[in-house]
mmCIF file of C-alpha atoms in Angstrom:
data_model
loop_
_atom_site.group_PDB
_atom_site.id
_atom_site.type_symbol
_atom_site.label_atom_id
_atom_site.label_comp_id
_atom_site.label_asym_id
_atom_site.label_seq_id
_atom_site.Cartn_x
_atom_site.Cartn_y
_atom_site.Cartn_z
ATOM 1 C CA UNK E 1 96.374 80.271 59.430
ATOM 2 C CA UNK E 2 94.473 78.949 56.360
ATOM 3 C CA UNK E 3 95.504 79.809 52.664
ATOM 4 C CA UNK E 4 92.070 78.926 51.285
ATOM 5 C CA UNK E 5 91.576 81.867 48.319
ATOM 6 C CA UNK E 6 88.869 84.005 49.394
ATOM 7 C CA UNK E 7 85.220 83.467 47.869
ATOM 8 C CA UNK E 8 85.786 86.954 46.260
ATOM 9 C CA UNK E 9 88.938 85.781 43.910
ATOM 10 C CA UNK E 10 88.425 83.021 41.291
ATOM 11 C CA UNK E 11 91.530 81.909 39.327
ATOM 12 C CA UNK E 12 90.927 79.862 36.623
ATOM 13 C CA UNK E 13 93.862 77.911 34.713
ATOM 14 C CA UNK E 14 93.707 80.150 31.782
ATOM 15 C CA UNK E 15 95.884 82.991 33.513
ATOM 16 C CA UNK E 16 92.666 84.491 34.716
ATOM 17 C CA UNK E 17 91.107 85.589 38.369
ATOM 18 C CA UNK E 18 87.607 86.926 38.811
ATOM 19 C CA UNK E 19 87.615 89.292 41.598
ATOM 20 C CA UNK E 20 83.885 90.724 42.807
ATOM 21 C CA UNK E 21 83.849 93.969 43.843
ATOM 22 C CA UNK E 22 82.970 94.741 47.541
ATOM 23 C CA UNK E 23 80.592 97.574 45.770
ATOM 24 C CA UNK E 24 79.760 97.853 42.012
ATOM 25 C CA UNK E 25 81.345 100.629 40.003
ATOM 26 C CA UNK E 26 80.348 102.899 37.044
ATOM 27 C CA UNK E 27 82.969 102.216 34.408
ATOM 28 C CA UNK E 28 84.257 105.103 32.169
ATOM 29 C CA UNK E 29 82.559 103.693 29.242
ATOM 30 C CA UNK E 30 79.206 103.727 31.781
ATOM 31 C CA UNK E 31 78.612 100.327 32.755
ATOM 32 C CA UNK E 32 78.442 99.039 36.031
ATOM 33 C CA UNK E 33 80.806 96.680 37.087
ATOM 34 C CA UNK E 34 80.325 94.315 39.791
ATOM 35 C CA UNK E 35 83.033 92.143 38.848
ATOM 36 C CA UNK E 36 86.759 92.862 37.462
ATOM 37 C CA UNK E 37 88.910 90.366 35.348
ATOM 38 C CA UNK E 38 92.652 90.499 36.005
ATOM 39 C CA UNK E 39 95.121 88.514 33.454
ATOM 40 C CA UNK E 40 97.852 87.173 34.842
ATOM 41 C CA UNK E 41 100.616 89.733 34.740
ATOM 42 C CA UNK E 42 104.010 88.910 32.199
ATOM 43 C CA UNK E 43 107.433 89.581 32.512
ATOM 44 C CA UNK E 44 107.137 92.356 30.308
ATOM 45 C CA UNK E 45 104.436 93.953 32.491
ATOM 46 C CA UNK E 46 106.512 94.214 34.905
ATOM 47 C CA UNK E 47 109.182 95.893 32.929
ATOM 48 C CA UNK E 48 107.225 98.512 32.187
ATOM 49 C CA UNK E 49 106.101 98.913 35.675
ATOM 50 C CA UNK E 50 109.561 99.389 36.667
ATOM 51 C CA UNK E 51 110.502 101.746 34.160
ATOM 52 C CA UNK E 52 107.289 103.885 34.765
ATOM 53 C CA UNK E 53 107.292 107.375 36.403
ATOM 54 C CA UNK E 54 105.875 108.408 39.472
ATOM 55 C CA UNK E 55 104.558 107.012 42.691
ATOM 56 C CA UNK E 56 104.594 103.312 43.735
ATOM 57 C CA UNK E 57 100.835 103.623 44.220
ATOM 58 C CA UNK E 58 100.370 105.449 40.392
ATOM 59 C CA UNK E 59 102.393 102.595 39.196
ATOM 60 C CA UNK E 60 100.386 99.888 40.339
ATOM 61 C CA UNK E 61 97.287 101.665 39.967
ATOM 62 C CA UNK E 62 97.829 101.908 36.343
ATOM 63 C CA UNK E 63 99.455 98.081 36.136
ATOM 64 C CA UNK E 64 95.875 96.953 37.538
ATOM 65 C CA UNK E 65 94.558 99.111 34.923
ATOM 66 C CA UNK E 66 96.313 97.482 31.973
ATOM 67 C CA UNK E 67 95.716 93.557 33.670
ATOM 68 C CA UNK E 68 92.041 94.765 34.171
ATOM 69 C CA UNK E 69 91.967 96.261 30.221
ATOM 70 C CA UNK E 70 89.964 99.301 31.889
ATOM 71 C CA UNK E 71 91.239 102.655 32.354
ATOM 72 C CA UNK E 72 93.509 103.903 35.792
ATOM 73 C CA UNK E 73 90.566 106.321 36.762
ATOM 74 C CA UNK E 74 88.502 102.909 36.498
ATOM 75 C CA UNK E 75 91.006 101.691 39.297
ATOM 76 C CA UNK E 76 90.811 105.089 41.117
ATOM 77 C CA UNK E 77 87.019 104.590 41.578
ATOM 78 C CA UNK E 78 87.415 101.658 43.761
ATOM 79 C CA UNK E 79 86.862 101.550 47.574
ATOM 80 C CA UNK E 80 89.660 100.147 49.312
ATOM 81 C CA UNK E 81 88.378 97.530 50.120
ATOM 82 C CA UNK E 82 87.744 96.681 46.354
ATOM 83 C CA UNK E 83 91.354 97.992 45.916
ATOM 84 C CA UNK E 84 92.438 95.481 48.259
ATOM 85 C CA UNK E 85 91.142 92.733 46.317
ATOM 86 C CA UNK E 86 92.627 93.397 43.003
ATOM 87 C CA UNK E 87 96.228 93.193 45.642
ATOM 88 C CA UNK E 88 94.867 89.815 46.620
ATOM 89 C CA UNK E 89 94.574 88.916 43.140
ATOM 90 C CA UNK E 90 97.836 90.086 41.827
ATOM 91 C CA UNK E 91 99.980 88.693 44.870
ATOM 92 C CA UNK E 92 98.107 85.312 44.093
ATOM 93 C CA UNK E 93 99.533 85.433 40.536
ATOM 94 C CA UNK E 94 103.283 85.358 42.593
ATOM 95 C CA UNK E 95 102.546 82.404 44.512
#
């Protein structure tokens, strides 16, 4: 089993991945987005993850949100497979 990072996911060694979208989205603001930006989460990010309400999904949802600086119905939009990616990228923050 290789752990090569995807082509999709580009961290950088400013705190920063690059994740391409498996399908462009319309932002709320109205551009289209092929690409997202995720910094890399902080200890206090995940403070206030803890100490958010509602579901585990909701929670990270609106976590990717904030490292993405675009809004949670921005996050919402994605297909899964998108979604998936922006996991990827997170997780790879943790290793």
């Amino acid at each position: 089993m290789s752990n090569k990072t995807p082509d999709y996911l580009r961290h950088d060694d400013q705190g920063y991945c690059d994740i391409t979208l498996a399908r462009p989205i319309t932002l709320e603001n109205g551009v289209e987005q092929g690409t997202l930006r995720m910094r890399e989460p902080t200890v206090e990010d995940q403070i206030v993850h803890d100490e958010m309400k509602g579901s585990d999904a909701v929670r990270e949802v609106t976590m990717f949100a904030n490292l993405c600086e675009v809004a949670p119905s921005d996050i919402r939009k994605l297909n899964l497979k998108s979604y998936k990616r922006l996991q990827e990228a997170y997780a790879g923050f943790l290793d």
